[in-house]
């Protein structure tokens, strides 16, 4: 007698266990392994193992399809069944599927190898796990004595790849120990999106140009490298994960490397580089000293020698190298010596107070003189945010091009979510808040949000001050306290930012001051783990967003808010005004004007017609088209254009095309009644044919 196959239990709605499961504050996290075997008769045997870190549940089945349909259609029908089965199982038990590892045995793998068209439905199923169930999908070839063993092995494997002690689908960051290359998406084992998803969210001219340039890169066998200090935390790392993901799908040889972390060096690069350039401190203790320079240079050169230097197959074979921040710029002379033919692009992603850097003897002047004369001047191109005041002295006009930051519509920070997803992440947020002694987000009250690192330039004291005035205005209008919105201040940390804890502690102390105590119970201040979906959900559920930075490079969180149809109230700082149409998609206020912020909040909250005008404008196709320049495909075109123009390899004339004559860009208001002009052009103007 054949052994009965095990099935996932489905709880009956209204049963005691069903009711009890829904009393959990947060649904239990589970990790799935799915194993598939193709039989000669056209049948599919499959098994799914659910693992919560301590025990397994198994589901086994055979899927029979019509012999009149293609194998591709057979697979699609099978995957419909699998997704429906695991979705029903998780829903009835109030489980949260954090990740899924999909795999097959040797026999099925050989069938797929012989029929490449079968890879597409497998990848499509993975993307459905991502978009439909908010589960991070992985693909792996499995081994085992049975399908059950393979499925269990897959579940354990994906459990080990994530951070199971915290709900929120946080994959571990994989870095190659030999070269410190960031192995994005677990070295391509995670498969969340296909090219078609990027194409669906990109206008046709941009998409066609992306394909054209990617084909040229492949034909010329160009090798593109990115370098920065950290693989997680901050806008640079977020952009690079998305960039590498898209480049890999396009087949472009593009890799990303990071330095081995050194906390002593990060104190220097954050407080004596970043903060000084932004002008957020005038304290002479942050002036760069000789011992600081020596330690920083030694760290950079050690990373070069240990991971990227001669014989490592990294820099010595590269065609185009992008230095993504000043932290590792001391390797530039070593790059020049090892690979003179490599073209080097320096991307300046923070606000550099060029007005202060022009004053001889200032900390900014001396810091910039040190970095420029010894290192950055040896690059071929200087990429700046499109703000005139960010381009420091001594940078030749012919070397400057403009490019804003970008975000990704399809990753965890921006993808669409169901109502159940939003509620789940609200509860996850509240657990984080409770662990930090902060109030949580109420399920039945709106809230205003600022998402940012706890950084001295982010204007968090102004956020709290504006909220206090806003609450006083609502009370004056006769609204009861339970009708007032909450305030949420949250963000991720970063290993290269030692200021996070200091600023967080200052915020907590501020809330204990008498004028803020009456409102502190409605202010949620939380440092969050690196879950992109958590930030996405909390932002999606907000009433409106604030961005009250005093100093800012670009702050792509503004575009992320606008793309979720949230009006943004922001200070006129850095690249923020480039993203907001004042009075149409958001409201711009002069830096430090907390009364103006409060007035804007009050009108948005009390005048629904006024608020809806912003939302309706943000939903228009015109605004959607304008935002495309701030998304991954558009920025990838910028990078590929620069690579194909600058690289020597495959250039028949072996001469790099000169940059066309520059023109004045509009000066950006610096907040002190003055504007600064510069001669530079957006990179996009060259490939769009408008230069």
XYZ file of C-alpha atoms in Angstrom:
691
model
C 0.000 0.000 0.000
C 1.443 3.362 -1.044
C 2.281 5.755 1.771
C -0.196 8.622 2.060
C 1.251 11.949 0.970
C 1.442 14.712 3.520
C -0.404 17.979 2.929
C -0.304 21.426 4.460
C -3.117 21.890 6.947
C -5.600 24.616 6.105
C -7.389 26.005 9.148
C -11.117 26.396 8.811
C -12.265 29.997 9.124
C -13.786 30.572 12.538
C -12.197 27.497 14.134
C -10.477 27.979 17.533
C -6.979 27.644 16.027
C -7.903 30.041 13.216
C -9.099 32.639 15.720
C -6.078 32.116 17.967
C -3.687 32.557 15.030
C -5.124 36.013 14.400
C -4.517 37.142 17.955
C -0.762 37.139 17.355
C 0.788 40.592 17.378
C 2.865 39.582 14.358
C 2.350 36.532 12.170
C 5.013 33.870 12.646
C 7.790 33.953 10.052
C 8.250 30.879 7.894
C 10.775 30.021 5.186
C 9.810 27.757 2.314
C 11.733 25.290 0.207
C 10.097 24.128 -3.034
C 11.480 21.126 -4.951
C 10.195 20.077 -8.364
C 10.846 16.904 -10.379
C 9.751 16.384 -13.981
C 8.688 12.868 -14.993
C 8.813 11.284 -18.434
C 5.038 11.019 -18.465
C 4.669 14.798 -18.379
C 3.812 14.835 -14.688
C 5.420 17.004 -12.036
C 6.136 15.714 -8.570
C 6.666 18.556 -6.139
C 7.204 19.091 -2.444
C 7.201 22.173 -0.254
C 8.803 22.376 3.172
C 7.831 25.102 5.636
C 10.488 25.867 8.248
C 10.245 28.264 11.191
C 13.700 27.664 12.618
C 12.721 24.715 14.774
C 10.360 22.390 12.906
C 9.263 21.460 9.393
C 5.865 21.022 7.799
C 5.732 19.123 4.504
C 3.402 19.230 1.537
C 3.730 16.633 -1.256
C 1.809 16.422 -4.478
C 1.805 15.353 -8.115
C 0.619 17.795 -10.727
C -0.837 16.388 -13.933
C -1.309 18.701 -16.871
C -2.785 18.385 -20.315
C -0.437 16.764 -22.810
C -1.751 19.123 -25.489
C -0.042 22.190 -24.009
C 3.635 23.096 -24.146
C 6.050 22.390 -21.331
C 6.214 26.128 -20.677
C 2.451 26.266 -20.149
C 2.625 23.122 -18.024
C 5.146 24.813 -15.748
C 3.033 27.951 -15.511
C 0.006 25.899 -14.464
C 2.123 24.069 -11.880
C 3.428 27.295 -10.424
C -0.102 28.716 -10.203
C -0.953 25.688 -8.078
C 2.128 26.033 -5.874
C 1.607 29.736 -5.186
C -2.076 29.229 -4.458
C -1.342 26.298 -2.108
C 1.351 28.040 -0.048
C -0.639 31.285 -0.007
C -3.726 29.544 1.396
C -1.599 27.689 3.946
C 0.142 30.850 5.184
C -3.051 32.894 5.228
C -5.074 30.398 7.242
C -2.361 30.075 9.925
C -1.478 33.784 9.879
C 2.081 32.868 8.883
C 4.360 35.303 7.117
C 6.376 33.829 4.246
C 9.671 35.688 4.445
C 11.579 33.878 1.717
C 11.284 30.957 -0.686
C 14.019 28.788 -2.190
C 12.906 27.156 -5.437
C 14.941 24.278 -6.799
C 14.947 21.084 -8.796
C 16.846 17.801 -8.913
C 19.587 16.852 -11.376
C 17.178 15.224 -13.816
C 14.879 18.229 -13.985
C 17.872 20.578 -14.187
C 19.077 18.695 -17.276
C 15.609 19.025 -18.846
C 15.707 22.783 -18.233
C 19.247 22.948 -19.653
C 18.062 21.217 -22.829
C 15.059 23.546 -23.088
C 16.182 27.114 -22.196
C 12.643 28.400 -22.705
C 11.711 26.633 -19.453
C 13.869 29.060 -17.445
C 11.437 31.909 -18.012
C 8.436 30.384 -16.181
C 10.707 29.383 -13.279
C 11.944 32.947 -12.954
C 8.411 34.231 -13.424
C 7.232 32.154 -10.474
C 9.982 33.704 -8.361
C 8.881 37.207 -9.294
C 5.327 36.295 -8.353
C 6.492 35.288 -4.887
C 8.062 38.741 -4.655
C 5.178 40.815 -5.972
C 2.184 38.713 -4.877
C 3.309 37.318 -1.510
C 6.082 39.767 -0.557
C 8.456 36.830 -0.109
C 12.056 37.097 -1.277
C 12.593 34.316 -3.870
C 15.784 32.343 -4.482
C 16.728 29.716 -7.074
C 19.058 26.827 -6.328
C 19.916 23.382 -7.683
C 19.064 20.852 -4.982
C 20.414 17.495 -3.881
C 18.729 14.860 -1.761
C 17.481 11.310 -1.578
C 13.895 12.453 -2.052
C 11.898 15.528 -2.963
C 11.024 16.002 0.701
C 14.689 16.023 1.639
C 15.475 18.488 -1.145
C 12.626 20.792 -0.093
C 13.732 20.690 3.554
C 17.311 21.415 2.526
C 16.127 24.381 0.461
C 14.100 25.731 3.403
C 17.094 25.487 5.740
C 19.326 27.122 3.144
C 17.080 30.137 2.646
C 16.616 30.418 6.428
C 20.391 30.705 6.784
C 20.535 33.389 4.086
C 18.225 35.703 5.987
C 18.045 37.308 9.416
C 15.377 35.179 11.076
C 15.516 36.795 14.505
C 13.756 39.827 13.046
C 10.567 39.708 10.965
C 10.823 41.695 7.780
C 12.564 39.619 5.121
C 16.105 40.934 5.570
C 18.659 39.045 3.433
C 22.218 38.888 4.618
C 24.665 40.981 2.629
C 27.110 38.704 0.817
C 30.644 39.974 0.191
C 33.372 37.934 -1.513
C 36.146 37.504 1.094
C 38.830 37.457 -1.615
C 37.977 40.736 -3.363
C 35.311 42.403 -1.190
C 32.951 42.360 -4.156
C 29.330 42.818 -3.096
C 27.511 39.708 -4.288
C 24.186 41.391 -4.952
C 21.074 39.282 -4.366
C 23.142 36.500 -2.798
C 25.280 36.339 -5.924
C 22.186 36.209 -8.174
C 20.505 33.353 -6.295
C 17.725 35.784 -5.328
C 15.561 36.518 -8.350
C 12.910 39.157 -7.669
C 12.427 40.872 -11.017
C 12.805 40.267 -14.747
C 13.698 42.694 -17.512
C 10.037 42.877 -18.476
C 9.208 44.476 -15.126
C 11.761 47.218 -15.692
C 10.465 47.691 -19.238
C 6.886 48.054 -18.000
C 7.912 50.934 -15.736
C 10.125 52.778 -18.248
C 9.170 54.947 -21.206
C 10.068 53.512 -24.604
C 12.808 55.962 -25.689
C 14.690 55.410 -22.435
C 14.255 51.661 -22.613
C 15.410 51.481 -26.223
C 18.500 53.526 -25.367
C 19.232 51.241 -22.411
C 19.138 48.161 -24.657
C 21.240 49.862 -27.327
C 23.965 50.891 -24.881
C 23.975 47.553 -23.080
C 24.489 45.779 -26.401
C 27.392 48.094 -27.181
C 28.976 47.364 -23.792
C 28.664 43.626 -24.415
C 30.025 43.893 -27.960
C 33.052 45.858 -26.751
C 33.364 43.619 -23.641
C 33.570 46.617 -21.355
C 34.172 46.026 -17.668
C 32.625 48.602 -15.309
C 33.457 48.806 -11.594
C 31.887 50.760 -8.728
C 33.747 51.454 -5.464
C 32.459 52.803 -2.160
C 32.827 52.219 1.564
C 29.846 50.100 2.621
C 27.430 47.558 1.083
C 24.427 48.543 3.221
C 23.023 51.727 4.710
C 22.626 55.034 2.894
C 21.642 56.026 -0.609
C 24.795 54.911 -2.428
C 24.421 51.275 -1.359
C 20.693 51.277 -2.180
C 21.401 52.553 -5.693
C 24.176 50.064 -6.330
C 22.132 47.010 -5.377
C 19.503 48.070 -7.915
C 22.085 49.032 -10.567
C 23.929 45.707 -10.383
C 20.623 43.807 -10.429
C 19.566 45.498 -13.689
C 23.034 45.298 -15.279
C 23.136 41.570 -14.559
C 19.774 41.064 -16.276
C 21.111 43.029 -19.252
C 24.262 40.895 -19.394
C 26.614 43.845 -18.794
C 29.883 43.145 -16.949
C 29.373 45.504 -14.017
C 30.670 44.811 -10.496
C 30.671 46.581 -7.136
C 33.382 46.563 -4.479
C 33.495 47.890 -0.931
C 36.232 48.467 1.619
C 36.784 46.377 4.713
C 35.203 48.418 7.520
C 37.361 50.235 10.061
C 35.403 52.141 12.756
C 38.292 54.543 13.437
C 38.428 55.496 9.758
C 34.656 55.896 9.579
C 34.796 58.443 12.416
C 37.181 60.444 10.213
C 35.214 60.083 6.963
C 31.855 60.897 8.590
C 32.771 63.674 10.995
C 35.824 65.176 9.299
C 34.846 64.599 5.653
C 31.063 64.411 5.341
C 29.986 66.745 8.148
C 32.705 69.302 7.428
C 31.893 69.442 3.705
C 28.231 70.029 4.545
C 29.116 72.793 6.951
C 27.097 71.318 9.820
C 29.947 71.932 12.251
C 32.394 74.773 12.775
C 34.152 73.076 15.677
C 37.904 73.068 15.086
C 38.181 69.633 16.677
C 36.892 68.280 13.350
C 39.693 69.794 11.272
C 41.571 67.054 9.428
C 44.954 66.417 11.061
C 48.071 64.714 9.711
C 47.426 61.568 11.741
C 43.893 61.431 10.316
C 45.234 61.676 6.782
C 47.845 59.007 7.416
C 45.333 56.553 8.916
C 42.832 57.113 6.086
C 45.442 56.721 3.329
C 46.861 53.612 4.983
C 43.371 52.067 5.197
C 42.605 52.799 1.535
C 45.935 51.435 0.341
C 45.605 48.294 2.466
C 42.230 47.616 0.871
C 43.742 48.178 -2.559
C 46.665 45.824 -1.923
C 44.623 43.118 -0.182
C 41.585 42.985 -2.453
C 41.845 44.927 -5.708
C 45.502 45.360 -6.691
C 47.825 43.635 -9.103
C 46.914 40.053 -9.930
C 43.495 40.249 -8.259
C 41.619 40.463 -11.561
C 39.762 43.568 -10.447
C 41.319 46.934 -11.274
C 43.974 45.596 -13.636
C 41.275 44.407 -16.076
C 38.781 47.282 -15.714
C 37.788 49.727 -18.440
C 35.697 52.234 -16.450
C 35.876 52.762 -12.684
C 33.379 54.849 -10.700
C 34.434 56.147 -7.285
C 31.106 56.560 -5.533
C 32.223 58.649 -2.581
C 35.321 60.284 -1.041
C 35.827 57.533 1.552
C 37.990 55.366 -0.717
C 39.315 58.043 -3.077
C 42.898 57.561 -1.845
C 43.127 54.512 -4.131
C 42.843 56.702 -7.253
C 46.627 57.196 -7.698
C 47.137 53.456 -7.261
C 44.524 52.796 -9.973
C 46.326 55.187 -12.318
C 49.620 53.382 -11.753
C 48.256 49.845 -12.125
C 45.883 50.465 -15.044
C 46.657 53.729 -16.889
C 44.089 52.912 -19.596
C 41.179 52.735 -17.150
C 38.899 55.763 -17.191
C 37.981 56.986 -13.702
C 34.772 58.822 -12.801
C 34.393 60.505 -9.431
C 30.805 60.844 -8.243
C 30.302 63.512 -5.596
C 27.118 62.468 -3.813
C 27.089 64.812 -0.815
C 26.635 68.539 -0.481
C 30.009 70.256 -0.641
C 29.726 73.839 0.561
C 31.680 75.383 -2.282
C 31.238 78.824 -0.721
C 33.093 77.646 2.398
C 35.583 75.585 0.383
C 36.552 78.799 -1.430
C 37.628 80.526 1.786
C 41.351 80.016 2.369
C 42.068 78.576 5.788
C 38.565 77.189 6.362
C 38.196 73.518 7.286
C 36.325 72.964 4.010
C 39.045 74.648 1.962
C 41.850 72.630 3.527
C 39.922 69.355 3.298
C 39.029 69.898 -0.350
C 42.585 70.986 -1.196
C 43.892 67.748 0.341
C 41.414 65.478 -1.460
C 41.520 67.275 -4.798
C 45.228 67.852 -5.217
C 46.307 64.406 -4.077
C 43.543 62.177 -5.377
C 40.340 63.383 -7.076
C 42.125 65.620 -9.607
C 43.500 62.461 -11.219
C 40.046 61.339 -12.402
C 38.650 61.873 -15.898
C 35.180 63.121 -14.995
C 33.560 64.775 -11.979
C 29.878 63.891 -11.536
C 27.921 66.208 -9.268
C 24.356 66.461 -8.106
C 22.698 69.120 -10.283
C 23.140 71.905 -7.734
C 25.489 74.716 -8.682
C 26.740 75.327 -5.145
C 27.924 71.725 -4.785
C 30.785 71.967 -7.282
C 33.910 72.934 -5.344
C 36.728 75.182 -6.565
C 39.540 73.977 -8.859
C 37.359 71.461 -10.727
C 37.773 72.277 -14.463
C 34.521 73.005 -16.251
C 35.290 70.425 -18.928
C 35.414 67.685 -16.304
C 31.973 68.352 -14.802
C 28.713 66.595 -15.638
C 25.485 66.475 -13.656
C 23.527 63.449 -12.491
C 20.932 63.185 -9.708
C 20.547 60.243 -7.363
C 18.080 57.453 -8.131
C 15.840 54.883 -6.518
C 14.214 51.700 -7.797
C 10.494 51.234 -8.417
C 10.637 47.455 -8.091
C 12.711 46.837 -4.982
C 11.500 46.631 -1.416
C 11.603 50.393 -0.925
C 9.019 51.165 -3.578
C 7.047 48.146 -4.753
C 3.291 48.088 -4.329
C 1.882 46.339 -1.268
C -1.433 44.839 -0.237
C -3.459 46.037 2.741
C -2.362 42.905 4.608
C 1.305 43.724 3.890
C 0.867 47.277 5.194
C -0.747 46.054 8.404
C 1.951 43.434 8.931
C 4.735 45.986 8.637
C 2.898 48.437 10.900
C 3.016 45.750 13.568
C 6.675 45.050 12.862
C 7.384 48.758 13.222
C 5.516 48.844 16.514
C 7.577 45.961 17.838
C 10.746 47.902 16.985
C 9.299 51.001 18.621
C 8.305 49.104 21.763
C 11.782 47.597 22.038
C 13.176 51.155 21.999
C 10.627 52.542 24.452
C 8.850 54.591 21.790
C 5.103 54.847 21.077
C 3.866 52.809 18.142
C 1.734 53.789 15.161
C -1.986 53.682 15.838
C -4.127 51.713 13.396
C -6.831 54.392 13.342
C -4.919 57.695 13.264
C -3.087 59.357 10.375
C 0.557 60.289 10.776
C 3.190 62.586 9.336
C 6.584 61.020 8.628
C 10.218 61.908 8.071
C 12.443 59.024 6.995
C 16.127 59.789 7.332
C 19.269 58.661 9.072
C 19.818 60.151 12.518
C 22.283 62.702 11.222
C 23.036 66.304 12.285
C 22.151 67.592 8.802
C 18.664 66.037 8.630
C 16.900 68.745 10.657
C 15.203 66.382 13.107
C 14.895 69.075 15.834
C 13.038 71.228 13.293
C 10.715 68.298 12.546
C 9.762 68.062 16.223
C 9.442 71.835 16.617
C 7.208 72.050 13.517
C 5.032 69.237 14.833
C 4.573 71.003 18.181
C 3.394 74.198 16.448
C 1.146 72.128 14.150
C -0.496 70.447 17.140
C -1.073 73.816 18.824
C -2.762 75.092 15.658
C -5.064 72.059 15.493
C -6.052 72.571 19.116
C -6.790 76.227 18.381
C -9.104 75.077 15.586
C -11.066 72.982 18.054
C -9.810 69.505 17.091
C -9.563 67.026 19.948
C -6.229 65.314 20.605
C -7.429 61.969 19.271
C -8.086 63.705 15.936
C -4.489 64.922 15.679
C -2.010 63.012 13.494
C 0.971 61.268 15.030
C 4.562 62.016 14.031
C 6.926 59.246 12.890
C 10.697 59.801 12.719
C 12.589 56.725 11.585
C 15.410 55.470 9.424
C 18.118 52.894 8.885
C 21.630 53.102 10.214
C 24.912 52.588 8.388
C 28.190 51.043 9.513
C 30.145 54.060 8.221
C 28.057 56.553 10.234
C 29.088 56.934 13.900
C 26.691 59.878 14.424
C 23.486 57.811 14.474
C 23.453 56.964 18.178
C 24.564 60.468 19.183
C 21.745 62.189 17.267
C 19.175 59.594 18.359
C 20.049 60.265 22.004
C 19.766 64.018 21.438
C 16.266 63.559 19.983
C 15.141 61.502 22.986
C 16.470 64.202 25.322
C 14.635 66.873 23.330
C 11.312 65.068 23.750
C 11.803 65.156 27.526
C 11.836 68.969 27.533
C 8.676 70.550 29.034
C 7.381 72.095 25.805
C 7.376 68.702 24.054
C 6.233 66.413 26.861
C 2.492 66.888 26.049
C 3.107 65.551 22.527
C 5.823 62.958 23.172
C 3.298 60.111 23.488
C 2.341 60.740 19.837
C 5.899 60.970 18.472
C 7.374 57.664 17.299
C 11.173 57.838 17.132
C 12.686 54.563 15.976
C 15.940 53.301 14.495
C 14.972 50.495 12.149
C 16.817 47.425 10.887
C 17.669 47.208 7.194
C 14.260 46.084 5.923
C 13.392 47.979 2.752
C 9.783 46.791 2.805
C 9.361 48.121 6.333
C 10.269 51.649 5.232
C 8.138 51.300 2.113
C 5.049 50.244 4.049
C 5.376 52.901 6.727
C 5.797 55.605 4.084
C 2.886 54.289 1.978
C 0.530 54.472 4.938
C 1.465 58.019 5.941
C -0.595 61.164 5.469
C 2.286 63.248 4.124
C 6.070 63.369 4.356
C 8.561 65.892 5.688
C 12.161 66.412 4.604
C 13.576 69.213 6.706
C 17.261 68.675 5.993
C 19.486 71.696 6.569
C 22.194 70.271 4.338
C 21.490 67.662 1.716
C 23.028 66.058 -1.312
C 19.848 65.043 -3.079
C 17.729 62.940 -0.672
C 15.958 60.475 -2.936
C 13.420 59.816 -0.162
C 11.622 62.860 -1.563
C 11.039 61.147 -4.905
C 10.129 57.894 -3.133
C 7.442 59.800 -1.213
C 6.121 61.545 -4.302
C 6.009 58.233 -6.197
C 3.706 56.936 -3.454
C 1.503 60.016 -3.991
C 2.451 61.619 -0.682
C 2.809 65.413 -0.714
C 6.187 66.456 0.699
C 6.870 69.515 2.837
C 10.581 70.252 2.672
C 13.234 72.873 3.227
C 14.940 74.397 0.196
C 18.129 72.439 0.769
C 20.492 70.803 -1.692
C 18.826 68.786 -4.441
C 15.419 68.654 -2.748
C 13.907 71.556 -4.773
C 14.814 69.719 -7.995
C 12.303 67.013 -7.084
C 9.363 69.125 -5.864
C 7.147 71.459 -7.857
C 6.247 73.967 -5.188
C 2.495 74.174 -4.716
C 1.834 71.245 -7.086
C 3.562 68.129 -5.755
C 4.774 69.506 -2.453
C 5.532 72.628 -0.459
C 8.980 74.203 -0.191
C 9.826 76.256 2.883
C 12.909 78.297 3.678
C 15.467 76.437 5.765
C 14.710 76.708 9.487
C 11.186 78.136 9.060
C 9.340 75.755 11.377
C 6.333 78.065 11.504
C 5.999 77.780 7.733
C 6.181 73.986 7.942
C 3.487 73.938 10.626
C 1.253 76.233 8.557
C 1.622 73.951 5.544
C 0.825 70.867 7.645
C -2.255 72.505 9.115
C -3.668 73.466 5.743
C -2.985 70.044 4.222
C -4.641 68.315 7.173
C -7.675 70.553 7.599
C -8.444 71.327 3.934
C -9.170 68.024 2.206
C -9.758 69.630 -1.209
C -6.353 71.308 -0.994
C -4.700 68.034 0.006
C -6.431 66.137 -2.798
C -5.114 68.597 -5.394
C -1.587 67.463 -4.554
C -2.505 63.779 -4.633
C -4.301 64.116 -7.969
C -1.332 65.933 -9.490
C 1.100 63.288 -8.253
C -0.991 60.579 -9.938
C -0.847 62.185 -13.403
C 1.088 60.616 -16.272
C 3.030 63.853 -16.632
C 4.413 63.578 -13.095
C 5.103 59.879 -13.563
C 7.154 60.708 -16.658
C 9.101 63.442 -14.852
C 10.010 61.060 -12.035
C 11.536 58.514 -14.419
C 14.868 60.347 -14.426
C 15.195 59.392 -10.761
C 14.708 55.637 -11.257
C 17.182 52.824 -11.928
C 16.725 52.287 -15.705
C 17.184 55.972 -16.487
C 20.278 56.279 -14.326
C 21.664 53.060 -15.800
C 21.449 54.679 -19.231
C 23.520 57.555 -17.828
C 26.219 55.186 -16.573
C 26.301 53.083 -19.736
C 26.484 56.201 -21.889
C 29.463 57.466 -19.905
C 31.139 54.056 -20.068
C 30.760 53.744 -23.839
C 31.937 57.315 -24.421
C 34.932 57.211 -22.089
C 36.285 53.672 -22.485
C 39.188 53.158 -24.856
C 38.412 49.500 -25.580
C 36.489 49.087 -28.824
C 36.924 52.726 -29.791
C 38.311 52.536 -33.318
C 39.854 55.974 -33.167
C 41.176 55.293 -29.654
C 40.232 58.873 -28.822
C 37.646 59.757 -26.244
C 35.024 62.148 -27.496
C 35.336 65.578 -25.948
C 32.544 66.940 -23.820
C 30.444 69.444 -25.817
C 30.626 73.091 -24.878
C 29.136 73.584 -21.433
C 26.385 76.016 -20.650
C 25.183 77.774 -17.518
C 22.878 75.805 -15.283
C 20.409 77.740 -13.225
C 21.876 78.779 -9.906
C 20.350 77.058 -6.908
C 19.157 79.150 -4.006
C 21.565 78.729 -1.101
C 19.198 80.001 1.602
C 21.104 83.249 2.206
C 19.709 85.380 -0.591
C 22.393 84.364 -3.074
C 22.619 81.971 -5.974
C 25.657 80.267 -7.467
C 26.027 79.493 -11.156
C 28.237 76.917 -12.847
C 28.950 75.679 -16.331
C 27.838 72.070 -16.575
C 25.289 69.800 -18.245
C 23.161 66.865 -17.243
C 24.473 63.553 -18.546
C 21.005 62.826 -19.873
C 21.200 65.769 -22.276
C 23.984 64.071 -24.206
C 22.260 60.749 -24.868
C 18.846 62.352 -25.330
C 20.326 64.499 -28.082
C 19.537 67.818 -26.405
C 23.104 68.803 -25.503
